[in-house]
Short mmCIF file of C-alpha atoms and ligand atoms in Angstrom, two decimals:
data_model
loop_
_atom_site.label_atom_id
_atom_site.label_comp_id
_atom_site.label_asym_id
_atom_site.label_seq_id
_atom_site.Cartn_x
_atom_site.Cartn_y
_atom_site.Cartn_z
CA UNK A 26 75.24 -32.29 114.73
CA UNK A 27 75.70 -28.71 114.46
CA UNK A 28 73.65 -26.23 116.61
CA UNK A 29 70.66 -25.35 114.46
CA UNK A 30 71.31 -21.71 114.63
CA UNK A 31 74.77 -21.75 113.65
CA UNK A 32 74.26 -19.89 110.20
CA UNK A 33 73.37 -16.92 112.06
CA UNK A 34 75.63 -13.89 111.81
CA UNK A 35 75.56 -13.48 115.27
CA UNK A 36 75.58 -17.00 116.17
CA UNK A 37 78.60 -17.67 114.14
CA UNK A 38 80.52 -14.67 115.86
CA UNK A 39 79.46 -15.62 119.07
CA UNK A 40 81.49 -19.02 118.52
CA UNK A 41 84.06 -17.31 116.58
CA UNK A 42 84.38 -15.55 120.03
CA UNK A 43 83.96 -18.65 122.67
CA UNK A 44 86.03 -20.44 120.60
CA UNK A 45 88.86 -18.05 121.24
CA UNK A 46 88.41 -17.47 124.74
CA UNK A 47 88.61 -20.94 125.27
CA UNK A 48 92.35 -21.10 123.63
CA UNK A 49 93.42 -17.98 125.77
CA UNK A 50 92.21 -20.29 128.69
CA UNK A 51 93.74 -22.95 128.38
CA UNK A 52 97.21 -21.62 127.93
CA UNK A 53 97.06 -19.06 130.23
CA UNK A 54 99.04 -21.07 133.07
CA UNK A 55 102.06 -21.24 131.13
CA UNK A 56 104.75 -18.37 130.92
CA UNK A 57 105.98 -17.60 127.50
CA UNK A 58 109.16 -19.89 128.05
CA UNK A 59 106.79 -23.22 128.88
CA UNK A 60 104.90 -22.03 125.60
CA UNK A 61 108.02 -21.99 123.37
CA UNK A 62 109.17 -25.48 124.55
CA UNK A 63 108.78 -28.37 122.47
CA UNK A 64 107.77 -30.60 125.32
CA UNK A 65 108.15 -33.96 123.28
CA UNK A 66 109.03 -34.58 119.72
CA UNK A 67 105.35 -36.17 119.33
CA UNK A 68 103.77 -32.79 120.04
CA UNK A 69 104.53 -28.99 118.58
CA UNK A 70 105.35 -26.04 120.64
CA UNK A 71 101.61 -24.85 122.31
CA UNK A 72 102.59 -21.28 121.11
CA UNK A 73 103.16 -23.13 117.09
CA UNK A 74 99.62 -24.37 117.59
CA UNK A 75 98.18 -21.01 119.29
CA UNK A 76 99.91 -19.16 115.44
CA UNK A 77 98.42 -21.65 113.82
CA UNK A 78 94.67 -21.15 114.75
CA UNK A 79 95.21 -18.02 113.35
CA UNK A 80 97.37 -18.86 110.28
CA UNK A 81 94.67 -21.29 109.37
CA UNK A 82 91.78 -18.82 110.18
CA UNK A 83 93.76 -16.25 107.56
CA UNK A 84 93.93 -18.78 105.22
CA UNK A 85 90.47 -19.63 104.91
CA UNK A 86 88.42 -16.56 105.63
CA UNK A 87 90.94 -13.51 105.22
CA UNK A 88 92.88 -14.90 101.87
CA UNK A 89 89.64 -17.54 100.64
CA UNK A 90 86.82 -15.39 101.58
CA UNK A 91 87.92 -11.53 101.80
CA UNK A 92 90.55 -12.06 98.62
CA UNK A 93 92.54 -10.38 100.82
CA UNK A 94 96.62 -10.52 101.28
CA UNK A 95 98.23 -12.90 104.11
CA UNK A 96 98.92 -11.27 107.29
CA UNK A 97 101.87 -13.05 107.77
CA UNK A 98 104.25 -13.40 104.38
CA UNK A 99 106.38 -16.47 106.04
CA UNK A 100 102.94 -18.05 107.52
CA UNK A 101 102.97 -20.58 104.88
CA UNK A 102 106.31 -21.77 105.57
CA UNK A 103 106.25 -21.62 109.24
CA UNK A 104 102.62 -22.13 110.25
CA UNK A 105 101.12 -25.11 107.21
CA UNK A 106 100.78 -27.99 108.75
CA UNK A 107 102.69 -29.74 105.85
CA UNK A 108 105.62 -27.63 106.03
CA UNK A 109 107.33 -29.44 108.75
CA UNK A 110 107.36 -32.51 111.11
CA UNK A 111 106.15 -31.61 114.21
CA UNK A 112 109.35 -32.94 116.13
CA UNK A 113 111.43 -29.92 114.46
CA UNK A 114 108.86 -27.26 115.13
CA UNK A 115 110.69 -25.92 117.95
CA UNK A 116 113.71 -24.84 116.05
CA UNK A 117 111.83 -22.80 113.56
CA UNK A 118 111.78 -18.90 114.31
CA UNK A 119 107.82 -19.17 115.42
CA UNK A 120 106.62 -15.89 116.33
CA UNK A 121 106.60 -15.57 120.12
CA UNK A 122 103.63 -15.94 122.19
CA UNK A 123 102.79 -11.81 122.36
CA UNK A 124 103.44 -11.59 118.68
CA UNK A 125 101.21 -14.72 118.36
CA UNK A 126 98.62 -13.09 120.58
CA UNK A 127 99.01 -10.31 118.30
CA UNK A 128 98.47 -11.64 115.24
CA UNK A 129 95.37 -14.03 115.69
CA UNK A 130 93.92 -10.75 117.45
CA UNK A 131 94.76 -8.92 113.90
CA UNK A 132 93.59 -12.32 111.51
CA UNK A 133 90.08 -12.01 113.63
CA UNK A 134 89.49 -8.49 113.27
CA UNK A 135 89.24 -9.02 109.55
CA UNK A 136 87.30 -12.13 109.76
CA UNK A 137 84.76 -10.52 111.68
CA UNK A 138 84.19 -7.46 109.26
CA UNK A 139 84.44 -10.22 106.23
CA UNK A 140 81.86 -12.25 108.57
CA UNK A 141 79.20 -8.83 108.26
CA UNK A 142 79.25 -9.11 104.50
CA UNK A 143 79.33 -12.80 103.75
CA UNK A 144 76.02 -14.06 101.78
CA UNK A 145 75.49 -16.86 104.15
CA UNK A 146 72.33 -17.72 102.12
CA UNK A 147 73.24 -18.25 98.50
CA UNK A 148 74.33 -20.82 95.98
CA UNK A 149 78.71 -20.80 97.44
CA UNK A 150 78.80 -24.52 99.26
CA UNK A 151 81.92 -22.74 100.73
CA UNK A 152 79.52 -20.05 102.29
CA UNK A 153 76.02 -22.10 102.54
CA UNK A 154 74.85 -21.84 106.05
CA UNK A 155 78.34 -20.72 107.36
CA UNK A 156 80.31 -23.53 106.04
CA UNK A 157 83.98 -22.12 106.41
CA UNK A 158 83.55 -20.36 109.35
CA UNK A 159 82.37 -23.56 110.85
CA UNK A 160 85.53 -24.86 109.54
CA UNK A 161 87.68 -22.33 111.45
CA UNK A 162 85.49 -22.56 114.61
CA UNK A 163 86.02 -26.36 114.45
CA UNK A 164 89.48 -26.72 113.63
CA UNK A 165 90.58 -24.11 116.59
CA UNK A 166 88.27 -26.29 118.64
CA UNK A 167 89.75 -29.22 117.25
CA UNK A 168 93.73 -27.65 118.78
CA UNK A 169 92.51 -27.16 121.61
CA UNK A 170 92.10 -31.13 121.99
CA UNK A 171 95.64 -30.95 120.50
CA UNK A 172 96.84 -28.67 123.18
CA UNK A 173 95.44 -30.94 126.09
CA UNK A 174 97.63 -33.86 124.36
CA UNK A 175 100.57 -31.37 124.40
CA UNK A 176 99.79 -29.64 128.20
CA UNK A 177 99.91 -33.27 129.32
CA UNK A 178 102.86 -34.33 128.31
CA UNK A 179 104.32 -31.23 129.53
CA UNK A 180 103.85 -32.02 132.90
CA UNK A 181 103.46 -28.67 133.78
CA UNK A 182 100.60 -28.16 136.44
CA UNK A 183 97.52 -27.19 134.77
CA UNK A 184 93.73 -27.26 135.56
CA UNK A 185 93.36 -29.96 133.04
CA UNK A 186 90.46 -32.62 133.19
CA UNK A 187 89.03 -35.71 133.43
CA UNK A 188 86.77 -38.02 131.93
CA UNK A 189 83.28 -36.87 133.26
CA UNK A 190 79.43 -38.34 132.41
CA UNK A 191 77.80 -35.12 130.19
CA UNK A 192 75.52 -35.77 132.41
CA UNK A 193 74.54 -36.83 135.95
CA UNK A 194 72.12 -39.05 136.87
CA UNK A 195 68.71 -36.48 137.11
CA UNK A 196 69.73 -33.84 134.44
CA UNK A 197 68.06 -33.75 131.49
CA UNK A 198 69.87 -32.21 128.47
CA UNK A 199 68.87 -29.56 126.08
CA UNK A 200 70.69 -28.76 123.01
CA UNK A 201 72.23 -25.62 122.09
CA UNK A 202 69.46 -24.11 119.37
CA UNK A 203 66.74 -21.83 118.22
CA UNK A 204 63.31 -22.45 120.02
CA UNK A 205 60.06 -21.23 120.04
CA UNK A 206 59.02 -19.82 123.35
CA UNK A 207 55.79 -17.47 124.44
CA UNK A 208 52.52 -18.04 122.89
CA UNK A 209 50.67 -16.11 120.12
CA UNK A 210 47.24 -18.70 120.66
CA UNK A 211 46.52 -19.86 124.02
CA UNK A 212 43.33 -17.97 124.18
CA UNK A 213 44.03 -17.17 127.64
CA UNK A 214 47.51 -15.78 127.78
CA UNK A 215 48.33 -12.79 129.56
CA UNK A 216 49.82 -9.99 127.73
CA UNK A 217 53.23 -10.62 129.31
CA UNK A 218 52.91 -14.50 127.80
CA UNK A 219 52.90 -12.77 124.20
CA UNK A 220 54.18 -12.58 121.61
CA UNK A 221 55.78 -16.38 120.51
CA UNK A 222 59.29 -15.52 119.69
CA UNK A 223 62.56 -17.42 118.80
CA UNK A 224 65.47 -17.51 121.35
CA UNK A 225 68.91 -18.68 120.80
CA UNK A 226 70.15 -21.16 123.77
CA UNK A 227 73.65 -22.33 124.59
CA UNK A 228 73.46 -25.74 125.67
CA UNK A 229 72.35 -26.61 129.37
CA UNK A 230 71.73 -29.55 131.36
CA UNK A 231 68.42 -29.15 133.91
CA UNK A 232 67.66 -30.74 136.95
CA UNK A 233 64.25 -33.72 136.17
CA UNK A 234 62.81 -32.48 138.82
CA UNK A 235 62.92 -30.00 141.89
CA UNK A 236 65.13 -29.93 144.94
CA UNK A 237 63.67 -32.00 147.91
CA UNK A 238 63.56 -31.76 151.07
CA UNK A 239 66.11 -33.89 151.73
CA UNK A 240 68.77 -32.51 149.18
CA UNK A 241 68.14 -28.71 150.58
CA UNK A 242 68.49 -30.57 154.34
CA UNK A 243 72.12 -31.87 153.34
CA UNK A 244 72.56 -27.69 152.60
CA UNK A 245 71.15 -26.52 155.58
CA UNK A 246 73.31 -28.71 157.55
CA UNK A 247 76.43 -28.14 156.03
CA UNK A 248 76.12 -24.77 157.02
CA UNK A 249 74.76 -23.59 153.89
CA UNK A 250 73.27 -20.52 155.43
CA UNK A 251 76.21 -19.57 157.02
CA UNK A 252 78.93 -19.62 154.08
CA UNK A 253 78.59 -16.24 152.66
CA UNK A 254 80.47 -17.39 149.53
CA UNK A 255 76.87 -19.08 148.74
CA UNK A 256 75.56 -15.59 148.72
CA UNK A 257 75.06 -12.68 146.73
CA UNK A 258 74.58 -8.96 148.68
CA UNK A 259 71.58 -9.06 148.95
CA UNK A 260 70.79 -12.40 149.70
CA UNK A 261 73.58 -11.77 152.57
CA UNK A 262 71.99 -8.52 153.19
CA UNK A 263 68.61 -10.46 153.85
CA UNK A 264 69.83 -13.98 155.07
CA UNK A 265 71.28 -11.19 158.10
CA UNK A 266 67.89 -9.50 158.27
CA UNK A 267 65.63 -12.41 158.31
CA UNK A 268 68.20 -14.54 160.81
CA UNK A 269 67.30 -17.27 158.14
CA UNK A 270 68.64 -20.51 159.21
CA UNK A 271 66.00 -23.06 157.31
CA UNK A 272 63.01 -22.75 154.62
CA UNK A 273 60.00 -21.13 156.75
CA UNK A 274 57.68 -23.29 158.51
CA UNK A 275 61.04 -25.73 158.86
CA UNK A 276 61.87 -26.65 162.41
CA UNK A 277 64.54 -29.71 163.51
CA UNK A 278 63.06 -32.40 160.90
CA UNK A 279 58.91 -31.16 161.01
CA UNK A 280 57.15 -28.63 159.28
CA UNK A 281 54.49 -26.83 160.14
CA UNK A 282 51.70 -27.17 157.45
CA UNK A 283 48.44 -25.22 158.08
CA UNK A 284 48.48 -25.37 161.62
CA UNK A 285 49.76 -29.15 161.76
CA UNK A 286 53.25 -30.21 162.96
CA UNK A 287 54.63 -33.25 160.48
CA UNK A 288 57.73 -35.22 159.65
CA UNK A 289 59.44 -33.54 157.03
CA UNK A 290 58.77 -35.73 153.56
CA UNK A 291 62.01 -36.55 152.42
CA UNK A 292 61.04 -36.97 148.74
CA UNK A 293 58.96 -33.47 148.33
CA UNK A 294 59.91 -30.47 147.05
CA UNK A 295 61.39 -27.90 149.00
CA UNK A 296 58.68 -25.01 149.29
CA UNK A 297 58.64 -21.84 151.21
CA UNK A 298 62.23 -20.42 150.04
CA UNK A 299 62.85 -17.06 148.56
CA UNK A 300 64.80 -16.30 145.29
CA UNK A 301 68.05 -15.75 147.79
CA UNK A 302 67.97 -19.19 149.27
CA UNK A 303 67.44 -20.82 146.06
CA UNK A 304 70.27 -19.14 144.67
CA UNK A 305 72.29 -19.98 147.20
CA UNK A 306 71.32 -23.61 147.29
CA UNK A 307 71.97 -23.70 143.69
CA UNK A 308 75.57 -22.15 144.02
CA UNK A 309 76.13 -24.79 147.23
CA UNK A 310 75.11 -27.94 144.41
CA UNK A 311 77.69 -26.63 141.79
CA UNK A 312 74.91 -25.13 139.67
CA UNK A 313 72.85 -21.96 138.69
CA UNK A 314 69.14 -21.24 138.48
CA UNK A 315 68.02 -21.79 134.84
CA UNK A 316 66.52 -18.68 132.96
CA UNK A 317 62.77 -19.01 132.67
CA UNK A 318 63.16 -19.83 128.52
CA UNK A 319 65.88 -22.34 129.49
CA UNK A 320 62.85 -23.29 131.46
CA UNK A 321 59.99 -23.00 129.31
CA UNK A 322 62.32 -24.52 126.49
CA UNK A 323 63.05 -27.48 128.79
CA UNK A 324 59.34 -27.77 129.51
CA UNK A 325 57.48 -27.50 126.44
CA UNK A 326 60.53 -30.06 125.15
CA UNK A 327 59.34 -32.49 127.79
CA UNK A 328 62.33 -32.97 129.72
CA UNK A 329 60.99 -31.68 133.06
CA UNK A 330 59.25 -33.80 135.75
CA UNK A 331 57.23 -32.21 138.78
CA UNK A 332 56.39 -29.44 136.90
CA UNK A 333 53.26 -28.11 139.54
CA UNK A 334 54.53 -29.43 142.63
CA UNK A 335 56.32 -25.74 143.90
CA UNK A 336 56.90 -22.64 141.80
CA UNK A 337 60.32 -22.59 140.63
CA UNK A 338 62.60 -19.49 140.69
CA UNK A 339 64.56 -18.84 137.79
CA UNK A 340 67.20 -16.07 137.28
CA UNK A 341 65.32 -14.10 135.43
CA UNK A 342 64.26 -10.60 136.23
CA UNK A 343 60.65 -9.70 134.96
CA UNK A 344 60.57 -7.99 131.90
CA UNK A 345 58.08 -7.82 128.60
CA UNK A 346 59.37 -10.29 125.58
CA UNK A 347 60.57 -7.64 121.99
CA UNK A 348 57.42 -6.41 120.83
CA UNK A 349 55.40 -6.68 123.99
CA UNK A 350 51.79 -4.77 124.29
CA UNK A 351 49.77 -4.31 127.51
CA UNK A 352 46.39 -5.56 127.12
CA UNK A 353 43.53 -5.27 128.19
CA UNK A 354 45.50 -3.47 130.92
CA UNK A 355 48.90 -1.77 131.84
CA UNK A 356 48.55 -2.83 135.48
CA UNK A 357 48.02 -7.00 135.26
CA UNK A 358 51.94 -7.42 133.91
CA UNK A 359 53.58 -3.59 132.60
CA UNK A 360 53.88 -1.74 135.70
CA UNK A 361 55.83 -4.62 137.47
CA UNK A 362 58.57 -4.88 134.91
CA UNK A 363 61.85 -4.60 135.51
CA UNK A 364 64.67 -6.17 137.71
CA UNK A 365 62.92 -5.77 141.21
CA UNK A 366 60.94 -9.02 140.53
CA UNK A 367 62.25 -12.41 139.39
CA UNK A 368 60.24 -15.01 137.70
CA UNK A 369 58.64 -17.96 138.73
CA UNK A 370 57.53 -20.81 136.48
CA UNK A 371 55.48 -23.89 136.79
CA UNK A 372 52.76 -23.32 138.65
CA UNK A 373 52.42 -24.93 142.28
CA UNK A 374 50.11 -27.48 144.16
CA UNK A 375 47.83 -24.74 145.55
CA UNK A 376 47.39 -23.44 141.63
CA UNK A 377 44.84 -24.19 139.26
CA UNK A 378 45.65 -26.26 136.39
CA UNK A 379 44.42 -23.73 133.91
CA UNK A 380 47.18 -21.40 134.70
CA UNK A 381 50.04 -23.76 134.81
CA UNK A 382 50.70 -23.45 131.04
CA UNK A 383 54.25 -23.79 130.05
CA UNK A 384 54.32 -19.87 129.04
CA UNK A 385 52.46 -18.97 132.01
CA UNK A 386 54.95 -16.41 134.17
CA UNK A 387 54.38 -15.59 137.51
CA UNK A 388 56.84 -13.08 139.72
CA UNK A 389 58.01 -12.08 143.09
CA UNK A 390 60.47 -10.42 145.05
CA UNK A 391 63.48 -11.98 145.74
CA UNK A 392 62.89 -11.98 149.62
CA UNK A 393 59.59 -13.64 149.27
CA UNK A 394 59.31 -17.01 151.14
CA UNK A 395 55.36 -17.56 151.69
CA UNK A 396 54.83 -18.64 148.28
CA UNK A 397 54.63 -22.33 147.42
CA UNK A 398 58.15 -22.04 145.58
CA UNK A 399 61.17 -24.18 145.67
CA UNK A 400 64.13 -24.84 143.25
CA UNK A 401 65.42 -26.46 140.10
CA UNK A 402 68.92 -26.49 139.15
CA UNK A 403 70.94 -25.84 135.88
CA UNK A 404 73.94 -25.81 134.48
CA UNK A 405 75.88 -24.83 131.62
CA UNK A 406 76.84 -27.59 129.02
FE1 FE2 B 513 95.40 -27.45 112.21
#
């Protein structure tokens, strides 16, 4: 299934775009000798498949679409996968891996202007919710599969990969998509709740449910708050100034809750960490902090668990969603915005049910650790 939103302008040029990066990836290990060698008579050349993305690309959006002339003349004979076994594409005089470079950069410039004026919503099946450019996006997606097979056989050292679960056990999956997120009729939003809007996500996997005490123990003990790598400035900057070593109120296995020294719960949440340590954690664990729509998506699609046991930092700074209006007044959510505060979602054990609304958005400063927060990971898909 295709990502709803893919017959977007923008959505199509944004995998026009990731598509491409992901081809300069993959070959960038190899030096323009290892890309001219026909590693094995089953597989072409990697720099014959790298012209051919954009040969095919021409073909179908440049020459189909635009009417316009090829941008190679001997592209048909060289670059059509018909024109020759792929056992003899080595000895053909294939453009070499800067001219290749070269050209798909030159094929994609054109595509994207033809891509501005393309009636993506009338009667041409060819044209109907971004048909052919799905069709180049695909087939260069398609080669890069093609590629592995070839950067295999090659032998040649290379990142690579493996066979891996989508996801891990405790991730839920959202889809890349359009969603709905902010409210226009829970009576009792706050201004900075409105207006409902549309959002375009890539897809993400999410943590089910928050970090526990145990999990952010394994980080604490393997030095977490001593690897700087975990750390951005300032959380350095304030990991130095707070001489933070644990969440507060943690000391060798208790915590100190309301005046009362107890085992620490293994299965709770982590509470009582600032933006900083939850970043960190998060960085420690392989993942990222989710965006509060990844969030609120992930929420109001039901794939969160715990949702009120701890406040849960996200990445995002606080800021009013397009079209935003203070009311009844500028100083409940206006005066607070921008990127001194991140924001909290969920709602924790010491809040009311009535404001733990999916849309509901709370925010703090980074270095704030009494609050009743802790941490749910993400990653990308
Ligand atoms: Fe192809």
């Amino acid at each position: 299934m295709p990502p709803a939103s893919t017959d977007s302008r923008t959505a199509l040029a944004t995998e026009l775009d990731a598509a491409r990066h992901a081809t300069h990836a993959l070959l960038a290990p190899f030096d323009d000798e290892e890309l001219q060698t026909q590693w094995s008579p089953l597989q072409s050349p990697l720099v014959w498949d790298l012209a051919h993305i954009g040969y095919f690309e021409d073909v179908w959006i440049g020459q189909r679409l635009g009417r316009l002339d090829p941008l190679l003349a001997e592209g048909d004979d060289l670059y059509d996968a018909f024109a020759h076994e792929r056992a003899g594409r080595g000895e053909l005089p294939l453009l070499d891996p800067a001219a290749a470079r070269d050209y798909l950069e030159r094929v994609r410039d054109r595509t994207l202007r033809t891509l501005e004026d393309a009636p993506l919503d009338g009667e041409d099946p060819l044209l109907r919710r971004g048909f052919v450019f799905g069709l180049v996006i695909q087939h260069e997606r398609q080669h890069q599969e093609t590629l592995l097979q070839t950067i295999q056989l090659s032998g040649v050292p290379h990142p690579g990969g493996a066979p891996q679960p989508v996801l891990s056990e405790g991730e839920s999956k959202v889809d890349a998509g359009t969603y709905s997120v902010g409210t226009d009729d829970a009576p009792w939003a706050y201004d900075n709740e409105r207006p409902a809007h549309t959002v375009e996500l890539a897809a993400f996997a999410i943590d089910a449910r928050p970090v526990t005490t145990v999990e952010f123990g394994a980080f604490v003990e393997s030095g977490g708050y001593v690897d700087e790598r975990l750390w951005s400035d300032e959380g350095r900057a304030w990991c130095a100034e707070e001489n933070a070593t644990a969440p507060l109120h943690w000391e060798d296995g208790t915590v100190t809750r309301f005046g009362r020294d107890e085992p620490l719960d293994p299965d709770e949440p982590v509470q009582h960490i600032s933006f900083h340590e939850a970043e960190a954690y998060a960085r420690w664990a392989g993942k990222r902090l989710p965006t509060e729509l990844e969030w609120e998506v992930a929420a109001r699609g039901g794939s969160l668990d715990g949702i009120g046991e701890v406040w849960e930092w996200t990445s995002s700074p606080f800021t009013g969603y397009p079209n935003f209006y203070a009311f009844p007044y500028p100083e409940y959510s206006e005066v607070f915005f921008g990127d001194e505060y991140r924001v909290l979602r969920g709602g924790s054990w010491a809040s009311h049910p009535l404001v733990a609304r999916p849309t509901f958005r709370n925010w703090d400063y980074p270095m704030r650790r009494q609050i009743f927060a802790g941490v749910r990971c993400a990653r990308d898909l």
